[in-house]
Every structure is written in structure tokens, then in C-alpha cells.
Coordinates of C-alpha atoms in Angstrom, one line a residue:
Chain M
X1 CA 58.6 128.2 100.0
X2 CA 60.0 125.7 97.6
X3 CA 63.5 126.7 98.2
X4 CA 63.3 126.4 102.0
X5 CA 66.3 124.4 103.3
X6 CA 68.3 124.9 100.0
X7 CA 71.6 126.7 99.8
X8 CA 73.6 127.5 96.7
X9 CA 77.3 127.1 96.7
X10 CA 78.3 129.9 94.4
X11 CA 80.9 127.7 92.6
X12 CA 77.9 126.2 90.9
X13 CA 77.5 129.3 88.8
X14 CA 81.0 130.7 89.1
X15 CA 81.7 130.8 85.4
X16 CA 78.5 132.8 84.7
X17 CA 78.4 135.5 87.4
X18 CA 80.1 137.2 90.2
X19 CA 79.0 137.5 93.8
X20 CA 76.4 140.2 93.5
X21 CA 74.7 138.8 90.5
X22 CA 74.7 135.3 91.9
X23 CA 73.0 136.6 95.1
X24 CA 70.4 138.4 93.0
X25 CA 69.6 135.2 91.1
X26 CA 69.3 133.2 94.3
X27 CA 67.0 135.8 95.8
X28 CA 64.8 135.8 92.7
X29 CA 64.3 132.0 93.3
X30 CA 63.5 132.5 97.0
X31 CA 66.9 131.2 98.1
X32 CA 68.3 133.0 101.1
X33 CA 71.3 130.7 101.9
X34 CA 74.5 130.7 100.0
X35 CA 78.1 129.6 100.3
X36 CA 80.6 131.8 98.5
X37 CA 84.2 131.1 97.6
X38 CA 87.0 133.4 98.9
X39 CA 88.0 134.5 95.4
X40 CA 84.4 135.5 94.6
X41 CA 84.4 137.6 97.8
X42 CA 87.8 139.1 97.0
X43 CA 86.6 140.1 93.5
X44 CA 83.9 142.3 94.9
X45 CA 85.7 143.2 98.1
X46 CA 85.1 141.7 101.5
X47 CA 83.2 144.8 102.9
X48 CA 80.9 145.0 99.9
X49 CA 80.2 141.2 100.1
X50 CA 79.5 141.5 103.8
X51 CA 77.2 144.4 103.1
X52 CA 75.2 142.4 100.6
X53 CA 75.0 139.4 103.0
X54 CA 73.9 141.4 105.9
X55 CA 71.5 143.8 104.1
X56 CA 69.7 140.8 102.5
X57 CA 69.8 138.8 105.8
X58 CA 71.5 135.9 103.9
X59 CA 72.5 132.8 105.7
X60 CA 76.1 131.7 104.8
X61 CA 76.2 127.9 105.1
X62 CA 79.9 128.1 104.7
X63 CA 82.8 130.0 103.2
X64 CA 85.0 128.0 100.8
X65 CA 87.8 127.5 101.5
X66 CA 90.7 127.1 103.9
X67 CA 93.0 124.1 104.0
X68 CA 95.9 123.1 101.8
X69 CA 98.1 122.6 104.8
X70 CA 100.8 120.1 103.6
X71 CA 103.8 121.7 102.0
X72 CA 107.4 120.6 101.5
X73 CA 109.0 123.4 103.4
X74 CA 108.4 124.9 106.9
X75 CA 108.0 128.3 105.4
X76 CA 105.3 127.2 103.0
X77 CA 103.5 125.5 105.8
X78 CA 103.6 128.7 107.8
X79 CA 102.3 130.7 104.8
X80 CA 99.4 128.2 104.6
X81 CA 98.6 128.8 108.3
X82 CA 98.6 132.6 107.8
X83 CA 96.3 132.2 104.8
X84 CA 93.9 130.0 106.9
X85 CA 93.9 132.7 109.6
X86 CA 92.9 135.3 107.0
X87 CA 90.2 132.9 105.8
X88 CA 88.9 132.6 109.3
X89 CA 88.7 136.3 109.6
X90 CA 86.8 136.6 106.4
X91 CA 84.3 133.9 107.5
X92 CA 83.8 135.9 110.7
X93 CA 83.2 139.1 108.9
X94 CA 80.7 137.4 106.6
X95 CA 79.0 135.6 109.5
X96 CA 79.5 132.2 107.8
X97 CA 78.3 129.1 109.6
X98 CA 81.8 127.5 109.1
X99 CA 85.0 127.8 107.1
X100 CA 85.2 124.7 104.8
X101 CA 88.6 123.1 104.7
X102 CA 89.9 121.3 101.7
X103 CA 92.9 120.1 103.5
X104 CA 95.4 119.5 100.7
X105 CA 97.2 116.4 99.3
X106 CA 100.7 115.3 98.9
X107 CA 103.4 118.0 98.9
X108 CA 105.2 118.1 95.5
X109 CA 107.5 115.2 95.1
X110 CA 106.2 113.4 98.1
X111 CA 104.8 109.8 98.3
X112 CA 104.3 109.9 102.0
X113 CA 100.6 110.1 102.7
X114 CA 101.0 109.5 106.4
X115 CA 103.2 112.5 106.7
X116 CA 100.8 114.7 104.7
X117 CA 98.0 113.6 107.0
X118 CA 100.0 114.5 110.0
X119 CA 100.7 118.0 108.4
X120 CA 96.9 118.4 108.1
X121 CA 96.2 117.6 111.7
X122 CA 99.1 119.8 112.8
X123 CA 97.8 122.6 110.6
X124 CA 94.3 122.5 111.9
X125 CA 95.6 122.4 115.4
X126 CA 97.7 125.4 114.8
X127 CA 94.9 127.6 113.4
X128 CA 92.1 126.3 115.7
X129 CA 92.7 128.8 118.5
X130 CA 92.3 131.6 116.1
X131 CA 89.1 130.0 114.8
X132 CA 87.7 129.5 118.3
X133 CA 88.4 133.1 119.1
X134 CA 86.7 134.3 116.0
X135 CA 83.8 131.9 116.7
X136 CA 84.2 130.3 113.3
X137 CA 83.9 126.5 113.3
X138 CA 86.3 124.7 110.9
X139 CA 84.5 122.1 108.7
X140 CA 86.9 119.4 107.5
X141 CA 85.5 118.2 104.2
X142 CA 86.6 114.7 103.4
X143 CA 87.2 114.5 99.6
X144 CA 86.7 111.5 97.4
X145 CA 89.8 109.2 97.4
X146 CA 90.4 110.1 93.7
X147 CA 91.6 113.5 95.1
X148 CA 94.0 112.0 97.6
X149 CA 97.2 113.1 95.8
X150 CA 96.4 116.6 94.7
X151 CA 93.5 118.0 96.8
X152 CA 92.8 116.2 100.0
X153 CA 94.5 113.4 101.8
X154 CA 91.5 113.2 104.1
X155 CA 89.3 110.9 102.2
X156 CA 86.7 109.4 104.5
X157 CA 84.3 110.7 107.1
X158 CA 85.8 108.4 109.7
X159 CA 89.2 109.9 109.1
X160 CA 87.9 113.5 109.3
X161 CA 86.2 112.6 112.6
X162 CA 89.4 111.1 113.9
X163 CA 91.0 114.5 113.3
X164 CA 88.1 116.3 115.0
X165 CA 88.6 114.1 118.1
X166 CA 92.4 114.8 118.0
X167 CA 92.2 118.6 117.7
X168 CA 89.1 119.1 119.9
X169 CA 86.4 121.7 120.2
X170 CA 85.9 124.0 117.2
X171 CA 86.4 121.5 114.3
X172 CA 83.7 119.5 112.6
X173 CA 82.9 118.1 109.2
X174 CA 81.2 119.0 105.9
X175 CA 79.5 116.0 104.5
X176 CA 79.4 116.2 100.7
X177 CA 77.4 113.4 99.1
X178 CA 79.7 113.3 96.1
X179 CA 82.7 112.6 98.2
X180 CA 81.3 110.1 100.7
X181 CA 78.4 108.2 98.9
X182 CA 80.5 105.1 98.1
X183 CA 81.8 104.6 101.7
X184 CA 80.8 101.2 103.1
X185 CA 81.2 102.8 106.6
X186 CA 79.0 105.8 105.8
X187 CA 76.0 105.1 108.0
X188 CA 78.1 104.4 111.0
X189 CA 80.3 107.4 110.5
X190 CA 77.3 109.8 110.0
X191 CA 75.8 108.5 113.2
X192 CA 79.2 109.0 115.0
X193 CA 79.4 112.5 113.6
X194 CA 76.0 113.2 115.1
X195 CA 77.0 111.9 118.5
X196 CA 80.0 114.2 118.3
X197 CA 77.7 117.1 117.3
X198 CA 80.2 117.6 114.5
X199 CA 78.1 117.9 111.3
X200 CA 78.5 121.5 110.2
X201 CA 77.4 121.3 106.5
X202 CA 75.6 119.0 104.1
X203 CA 76.6 119.4 100.4
X204 CA 74.8 117.8 97.5
X205 CA 75.2 117.0 93.8
X206 CA 75.2 113.7 92.0
X207 CA 77.7 111.1 90.6
X208 CA 77.3 110.7 86.9
X209 CA 77.9 107.4 85.1
X210 CA 80.1 107.7 83.2
X211 CA 82.1 110.5 84.7
X212 CA 84.1 112.3 82.0
X213 CA 86.4 114.3 84.2
X214 CA 87.5 113.8 87.8
X215 CA 86.9 117.4 88.8
X216 CA 84.5 119.1 86.5
X217 CA 81.8 116.5 85.6
X218 CA 79.7 116.4 88.7
X219 CA 76.0 115.9 88.2
X220 CA 72.8 117.8 89.0
X221 CA 70.8 116.0 91.7
X222 CA 68.8 113.3 90.1
X223 CA 71.0 112.8 87.1
X224 CA 73.3 110.3 88.8
X225 CA 73.4 107.3 91.1
X226 CA 73.6 108.8 94.6
X227 CA 70.8 108.0 97.0
X228 CA 70.5 111.6 98.2
X229 CA 67.2 111.2 100.2
X230 CA 68.8 108.2 102.0
X231 CA 71.9 110.2 102.9
X232 CA 69.7 113.1 104.1
X233 CA 67.7 110.8 106.3
X234 CA 71.0 109.6 107.9
X235 CA 72.1 113.2 108.4
X236 CA 68.8 114.3 109.9
X237 CA 68.7 111.2 112.2
X238 CA 72.2 112.3 113.4
X239 CA 70.7 115.7 114.4
X240 CA 71.7 118.0 111.5
X241 CA 68.8 119.9 110.0
X242 CA 70.7 122.7 108.3
X243 CA 70.4 123.5 104.6
X244 CA 71.4 121.2 101.8
X245 CA 74.0 123.1 99.9
X246 CA 74.2 122.5 96.1
X247 CA 77.8 122.5 95.0
X248 CA 78.3 121.4 91.4
X249 CA 81.6 121.6 89.5
X250 CA 80.5 121.0 86.0
X251 CA 81.6 122.1 82.5
X252 CA 78.1 121.2 81.4
X253 CA 76.3 123.4 83.9
X254 CA 78.8 126.2 83.8
X255 CA 78.0 126.5 80.1
X256 CA 74.3 127.2 80.7
X257 CA 72.6 130.4 81.9
X258 CA 72.8 130.9 85.6
X259 CA 69.0 131.4 85.8
X260 CA 68.5 128.0 84.2
X261 CA 71.0 126.4 86.6
X262 CA 69.4 127.8 89.7
X263 CA 65.9 127.0 88.6
X264 CA 67.0 123.4 87.9
X265 CA 68.6 123.3 91.4
X266 CA 65.4 124.3 93.0
X267 CA 63.3 121.8 91.0
X268 CA 65.7 118.9 91.6
X269 CA 66.0 119.8 95.3
X270 CA 62.3 119.4 95.6
X271 CA 62.1 116.3 93.5
X272 CA 65.2 114.3 94.4
X273 CA 66.6 115.3 97.8
Chain A
X1 CA 117.4 87.3 87.3
X2 CA 116.2 90.8 87.1
X3 CA 112.6 89.8 86.4
X4 CA 112.4 87.4 89.4
X5 CA 109.2 88.0 91.3
X6 CA 107.7 90.0 88.4
X7 CA 104.5 89.0 86.7
X8 CA 102.8 90.8 83.7
X9 CA 99.1 91.1 83.6
X10 CA 98.5 90.8 79.8
X11 CA 96.1 93.8 79.9
X12 CA 99.2 95.9 80.0
X13 CA 99.9 95.1 76.3
X14 CA 96.4 94.0 75.3
X15 CA 96.2 96.5 72.4
X16 CA 99.6 95.4 71.0
X17 CA 99.4 91.7 71.0
X18 CA 97.5 88.5 71.6
X19 CA 98.2 85.8 74.1
X20 CA 101.0 83.9 72.3
X21 CA 103.0 86.9 71.3
X22 CA 102.6 88.5 74.8
X23 CA 104.0 85.3 76.3
X24 CA 106.9 85.3 73.8
X25 CA 107.8 88.9 74.8
X26 CA 107.6 88.1 78.5
X27 CA 109.9 85.1 78.0
X28 CA 112.4 87.2 76.1
X29 CA 112.6 89.4 79.1
X30 CA 113.0 86.5 81.5
X31 CA 109.5 86.8 82.8
X32 CA 107.8 83.5 83.5
X33 CA 104.8 84.7 85.4
X34 CA 101.7 86.2 83.7
X35 CA 98.1 87.0 84.3
X36 CA 95.9 86.8 81.2
X37 CA 92.3 88.0 80.7
X38 CA 89.6 85.5 79.7
X39 CA 89.0 87.3 76.3
X40 CA 92.7 86.9 75.5
X41 CA 92.5 83.2 76.3
X42 CA 89.3 82.8 74.4
X43 CA 90.9 84.5 71.3
X44 CA 93.5 81.8 71.0
X45 CA 91.4 79.0 72.5
X46 CA 91.6 77.6 76.0
X47 CA 93.4 74.4 75.1
X48 CA 96.1 76.2 73.1
X49 CA 96.5 78.8 75.9
X50 CA 96.9 76.0 78.4
X51 CA 99.3 74.3 76.2
X52 CA 101.5 77.4 76.0
X53 CA 101.3 77.9 79.7
X54 CA 102.2 74.3 80.6
X55 CA 104.9 73.8 77.9
X56 CA 106.7 76.9 79.1
X57 CA 106.1 76.2 82.8
X58 CA 104.5 79.6 83.2
X59 CA 103.2 80.7 86.5
X60 CA 99.7 82.2 86.3
X61 CA 99.4 84.8 89.1
X62 CA 95.7 85.0 88.3
X63 CA 93.1 84.8 85.6
X64 CA 91.1 88.0 85.0
X65 CA 88.3 88.1 85.6
X66 CA 85.1 86.8 87.2
X67 CA 82.6 88.9 89.1
X68 CA 79.9 91.4 88.0
X69 CA 77.4 89.7 90.2
X70 CA 74.8 92.5 90.8
X71 CA 72.0 92.6 88.2
X72 CA 68.4 93.9 88.2
X73 CA 66.8 90.6 87.4
X74 CA 67.0 87.1 89.0
X75 CA 67.7 85.6 85.5
X76 CA 70.6 88.0 84.9
X77 CA 72.1 87.2 88.3
X78 CA 71.9 83.5 87.5
X79 CA 73.6 84.1 84.2
X80 CA 76.4 85.9 86.0
X81 CA 76.8 82.8 88.3
X82 CA 77.0 80.5 85.3
X83 CA 79.6 82.7 83.7
X84 CA 81.6 82.7 87.0
X85 CA 81.6 79.0 87.1
X86 CA 82.9 78.8 83.6
X87 CA 85.7 81.3 84.6
X88 CA 86.6 79.0 87.5
X89 CA 86.9 76.1 85.1
X90 CA 89.1 78.1 82.8
X91 CA 91.3 79.1 85.7
X92 CA 91.6 75.5 86.8
X93 CA 92.5 74.4 83.2
X94 CA 95.2 77.1 83.1
X95 CA 96.4 76.3 86.6
X96 CA 96.0 79.9 87.7
X97 CA 96.8 80.9 91.3
X98 CA 93.4 82.5 91.6
X99 CA 90.4 83.8 89.7
X100 CA 90.4 87.6 90.1
X101 CA 86.9 89.0 90.9
X102 CA 85.8 92.5 89.8
X103 CA 82.6 92.2 91.6
X104 CA 80.4 94.7 89.7
X105 CA 78.7 97.9 90.7
X106 CA 75.1 99.1 90.8
X107 CA 72.6 97.3 88.6
X108 CA 71.2 99.7 85.9
X109 CA 68.8 102.2 87.4
X110 CA 69.7 101.3 91.0
X111 CA 70.9 103.7 93.6
X112 CA 71.0 101.0 96.3
X113 CA 74.6 100.3 97.1
X114 CA 73.8 98.1 100.1
X115 CA 71.7 95.9 98.0
X116 CA 74.4 95.6 95.3
X117 CA 76.9 94.7 98.0
X118 CA 74.6 92.0 99.3
X119 CA 74.3 90.6 95.7
X120 CA 78.0 90.4 95.6
X121 CA 78.3 88.5 98.8
X122 CA 75.5 86.2 97.7
X123 CA 77.0 85.7 94.3
X124 CA 80.4 84.8 95.7
X125 CA 78.8 82.4 98.2
X126 CA 76.9 80.8 95.4
X127 CA 79.9 80.0 93.2
X128 CA 82.3 79.3 96.0
X129 CA 81.5 75.5 96.3
X130 CA 82.4 75.2 92.6
X131 CA 85.6 77.1 93.2
X132 CA 86.6 74.9 96.1
X133 CA 85.9 71.8 94.1
X134 CA 88.1 73.1 91.3
X135 CA 90.7 74.2 93.8
X136 CA 90.6 77.7 92.4
X137 CA 90.8 80.5 95.1
X138 CA 88.6 83.5 94.4
X139 CA 90.5 86.7 94.7
X140 CA 88.1 89.6 95.5
X141 CA 89.8 92.8 94.2
X142 CA 88.6 95.9 95.9
X143 CA 88.5 98.6 93.3
X144 CA 89.1 102.3 93.8
X145 CA 85.9 104.1 95.1
X146 CA 85.7 106.0 91.8
X147 CA 84.5 102.7 90.3
X148 CA 81.8 102.1 92.9
X149 CA 78.9 102.8 90.5
X150 CA 80.0 100.9 87.4
X151 CA 82.7 98.3 88.1
X152 CA 82.9 97.4 91.8
X153 CA 80.9 98.2 94.8
X154 CA 83.7 96.6 96.9
X155 CA 85.9 99.6 97.4
X156 CA 88.2 98.9 100.4
X157 CA 90.4 96.1 101.5
X158 CA 88.5 96.0 104.8
X159 CA 85.2 95.5 103.0
X160 CA 86.7 92.7 100.8
X161 CA 88.0 90.9 103.9
X162 CA 84.6 91.2 105.6
X163 CA 83.1 89.3 102.6
X164 CA 85.9 86.7 102.9
X165 CA 85.0 86.2 106.5
X166 CA 81.3 85.9 105.6
X167 CA 81.7 83.4 102.8
X168 CA 84.5 81.3 104.4
X169 CA 87.3 79.2 103.0
X170 CA 88.2 79.6 99.4
X171 CA 88.0 83.4 99.1
X172 CA 90.8 85.9 99.5
X173 CA 91.9 89.3 98.1
X174 CA 93.9 90.8 95.3
X175 CA 95.7 93.9 96.6
X176 CA 96.2 96.3 93.8
X177 CA 98.2 99.4 94.7
X178 CA 96.2 101.6 92.4
X179 CA 93.0 100.8 94.1
X180 CA 94.0 100.9 97.8
X181 CA 97.0 103.3 98.1
X182 CA 94.8 106.2 99.4
X183 CA 93.2 104.1 102.2
X184 CA 93.9 105.5 105.7
X185 CA 93.1 102.0 107.0
X186 CA 95.5 100.3 104.6
X187 CA 98.3 99.1 106.9
X188 CA 95.8 97.7 109.4
X189 CA 93.8 95.9 106.7
X190 CA 96.9 94.4 105.0
X191 CA 98.0 93.0 108.4
X192 CA 94.5 91.6 108.9
X193 CA 94.6 90.0 105.5
X194 CA 97.8 88.4 106.5
X195 CA 96.4 87.0 109.7
X196 CA 93.5 85.6 107.6
X197 CA 96.0 84.1 105.1
X198 CA 93.9 85.8 102.5
X199 CA 96.4 87.7 100.2
X200 CA 96.2 85.9 96.9
X201 CA 97.8 88.5 94.6
X202 CA 99.6 91.8 94.6
X203 CA 99.1 94.1 91.6
X204 CA 101.2 97.2 90.9
X205 CA 101.1 100.3 88.7
X206 CA 101.1 104.0 89.7
X207 CA 98.7 106.9 90.3
X208 CA 99.5 109.8 88.0
X209 CA 99.0 113.4 88.9
X210 CA 97.0 114.6 87.1
X211 CA 95.0 111.6 86.0
X212 CA 93.4 112.3 82.6
X213 CA 90.9 109.4 82.5
X214 CA 89.4 107.4 85.3
X215 CA 90.0 104.0 83.6
X216 CA 92.8 104.3 81.0
X217 CA 95.4 106.7 82.5
X218 CA 97.1 104.5 85.0
X219 CA 100.8 105.0 85.4
X220 CA 104.0 103.0 85.0
X221 CA 105.7 102.3 88.4
X222 CA 107.7 105.4 89.3
X223 CA 105.8 107.9 87.3
X224 CA 103.2 108.6 90.0
X225 CA 102.8 109.1 93.7
X226 CA 102.2 105.6 95.2
X227 CA 104.7 104.4 97.7
X228 CA 105.1 101.0 96.1
X229 CA 108.0 99.8 98.2
X230 CA 106.1 100.7 101.4
X231 CA 103.1 98.7 100.3
X232 CA 105.3 95.8 99.3
X233 CA 106.9 95.8 102.8
X234 CA 103.4 95.7 104.4
X235 CA 102.4 92.8 102.1
X236 CA 105.5 90.8 102.8
X237 CA 105.3 91.5 106.5
X238 CA 101.8 90.0 106.2
X239 CA 103.3 86.8 104.8
X240 CA 102.7 87.2 101.0
X241 CA 105.9 86.7 99.0
X242 CA 104.3 86.0 95.6
X243 CA 105.0 88.0 92.4
X244 CA 104.2 91.6 91.9
X245 CA 101.9 91.7 88.9
X246 CA 102.1 94.7 86.7
X247 CA 98.6 95.7 85.5
X248 CA 98.5 99.0 83.6
X249 CA 95.4 100.3 81.8
X250 CA 96.9 103.2 79.8
X251 CA 96.2 104.7 76.4
X252 CA 99.7 106.0 76.6
X253 CA 101.4 102.7 77.2
X254 CA 99.0 100.8 74.8
X255 CA 100.3 103.1 72.1
X256 CA 103.9 102.0 72.5
X257 CA 105.6 98.9 71.2
X258 CA 105.0 95.9 73.5
X259 CA 108.8 95.3 73.7
X260 CA 109.3 98.8 75.0
X261 CA 106.5 98.5 77.5
X262 CA 107.7 95.2 79.0
X263 CA 111.4 96.4 79.1
X264 CA 110.2 99.4 81.0
X265 CA 108.2 97.2 83.4
X266 CA 111.3 95.2 84.1
X267 CA 113.4 98.3 84.7
X268 CA 110.9 100.1 86.8
X269 CA 110.2 97.0 88.8
X270 CA 113.9 96.8 89.7
X271 CA 114.2 100.5 90.4
X272 CA 110.8 101.5 92.1
X273 CA 109.1 98.4 93.6

């Protein structure tokens, strides 16, 4: 089957359809692995989403997302922990392979990256017992350094793996090509992640030249400059053979029919990944 | 003097004025250190620019820029080397502290970052004898990872220092706050640069949240999230006490009168750096 090994992160067609319709379109293209976002699940209701997942025997390569741990006040940090525990429970109900963590950036008004990074490690430590009990691995997703201020102060795979070592069993990484492709230390850190048995997910899209918008101009595989097969070889050599999950934030692709987007994902996955 | 230790990279007011007028405005604000771009020098003529520099006893904290070594064809790579040798000669004529290198990204059509990075090291090696003879240090400026494809495949201070070690005497680094502030390895690499006696320049501006454009939305010091005093402390502890050079690519600041921009640079330098 041409879509074997392919997963669709539902953010890729989030502007076109809700959870149920997105699943239908994936199934029509022979795709049985997805990764939904919590707001997409919430919109249809957790029970109904779980029902769709289980009745169709879908594989969930991840639930997006937990994280956003840093906050200026103690109360807000506690609220973030509570929200992460709810996200863990949702991931367990859905049977997701992992809960993806976008860890958060600088708290408002702060210029202290070290402190934000400490808040992230502390936050993951705090919710990890709950995650272990629920049997939901936490996938720290290092985000591109251009998101250091506002989305994630964990910006390299090496840094994410350092946190995994610090917090212990139950945490791993989501390796997203878009975020890590530039890293001169990439090969070494992917190998290290393999030795740690820490690779929980592999996300793909492409880096466009030029890139018109920092968040919403990610490319379809093959339209940019990332050596996606090279990264996949590294990841498989490190022992991860799970699905490649397409996650494209793009005003361009969001403006096209979902059927066209998913058909293109399948074709490009075959040709370029 | 309030502008002691402050240098103005003339790109900061490049849309408002040419070389001679930019120098006048700097001098009016008590600023006697500048860093011009080659096209600004070419527009007035190298000899006239050198005359202005020397008659006003200006310090040139750098000439921007050499680099752009990777290219698909051998001929184009040779052309890049020739152009870098000319840039070295210009830096020598102007008495610049260093020639700043923006090393270049992926050659057109390439997805091979490793190869591009090798072309960079090879290119620097090739022009370094000329630079040593001219007594012009080459300052490798690691650029933010968001420029890896199109401007610079050297994206961390550690990577730049690895190249310095590889090519030997005559190469160092320009540390630009905008490009390196996010790096979890920053403190360690600044200290390493100090031990190597490799810090040739310190550039400043700020990272805005949100950032509207990847190239032309850099911030005035104090308007963003970079801990500029913290970075300066690291750099001084590493033994570099040269000027802080303001380099702001900004559609916003380019649209304001140059006098206002430079006055703001002086004020913010005092207040925020």
C-alpha cells in the first residue's frame, strides 16, 4: 500500500475539516495513522474521537500537544501542569503513541532563557509520574531556534536529549525535520537518541526558500531544501521504524481542498521521503 | 562620552544615507567607530572612503562582507574566492579590524548541507593566506539557523570555532547577539572563543516578538527579548573589550530619519547594553 508508513498530522488540513472528516479523507487514501490536536479532539468530543479511532483501528502517532511550561507566576505554572496532566489522560484515552510537548518559550517580560529552560525541565519532571502511570510517553519536540522566544526554548535535539537524561524514564523526543535539519550536530544527536531508545516520533515537511512567514509557510515534502531521505536513514539507523508524520503549517496548503492536500502528501511521501 | 565603545554598522541607516553622510551623523553623535558595507564603500569609491576614515581617525570595527563560498560549479567557487580576495584588499585599505564573512548557504538545487559546509571551510582556507599577508583577520559570523539555506550554513558559534581551529591562524568569529542568543551552548562557546583569542567583533540588536520578517524585522536594543548585558558580560569575561557594533536590518528603522535612528542607538546602548 502506497501510504504504508505514512501518518497525517491533522494540523495539515485543520482549516479545511474537523476530526471526523479528516479521518475519512485519510482512510480514503489508505492512511491509517494520524496525529490529532487536542482542540480538534475537543471539538468533536473526546469519547466520540476515541470511538472513531478505535472502531477504525487507527494508529495515533502522537497527540498534539502538551507543554508551555514556563510562566511568570507560580499559579500559572501550576495551571500548566494541570493542563498537561489532562493532555496525558486524553492521550491515554485515544491510545496515542506519545504526547507531543511544545515546551514553551520565555514568560512574558522575561529575557532569561536559562530560567525558562529550567522551568521546562521542572515541568516535565512534575508531570512525568502521571505520564508513566498512564503509560503515555512524553515526546519533547525541539523547535527551530526561531521559535525560542515564543514557542519553545528547547531548540536542539541535543538539548532535548539532555532533558530526557535528566528526568529519566518516560520522556523521549519527536524529531521534526523542519526544526532540526540545519543542526550541524544532527547525525550525532540522532544516533545518541537511538542509543537512548528515545525516538518517539518522526515528523516531516520541507523548508521553503524563501520562507514568507515564520510559522505558516512550511513546505510540502520535495518543495524545499531538506534532505528528507538522508534524515530518515539516520533515524532508521538509530532504530526507529515508526511512521513518518506529515505536519505542514501552511497558508498555501490550508487554502486548498483537503483531498488534494492528502493526495499530494501520499505522492510526495512516495517520491521524496 | 556616552558613545564610547559604540560602533554603528552602516547597514543600520543604509536606506537613508550613503557613506559620507552616515559618517557625519555618527560623528555628530560622538561615534568614531563604524562598520561599512562594501557596496557603500564602492558607491563613494574606495579611495574617498579611506580618506574619510583616515582623516577622521575612525575605527572600523569590520568591513561587511566577504563569504558566500558555496557554489554549484568550480568556476563559480573560484569567482567567489577572487571576490573575497578583493574584499580583503579593501578591508586592508580601510584599515578595518576584520573582514566579516557571511559564508553562504546551499548552492542552488542542493540539499547537501555537509557539502556546503565543506565548501565554506575550503573557501576560507583558500583565501586565508591572502588575508594573513594583508593583515586582515577573517571574522566568521555564524548566522541564525533560519538562514541556513540561503545565507549561511554556519549556524552556531561552536561550528564557526571548529572552522577556525581547522583553518588556523588568521580566522576568528563575529558574535552577533541576534544570531546566537538562543543557543543553549552559548556560554560555553563564548568562553571557548576567548580561550582561542578568536573574538573579533561583537554585534548587537534585538529579537522582536513577534518577528514579522526573517531578514528585515530586527529590533532596536531594548525592544526585544535578548539579554544583551548578559551576553556582553560573557564576551568581556572571554577577553574581548572592543566596541559593540549596532547592526539593525529593519524596514521600520530604515523608514525613520537617520538622525533619529542614531540618537536612539546611542540612548539604547547606554540604557540596555
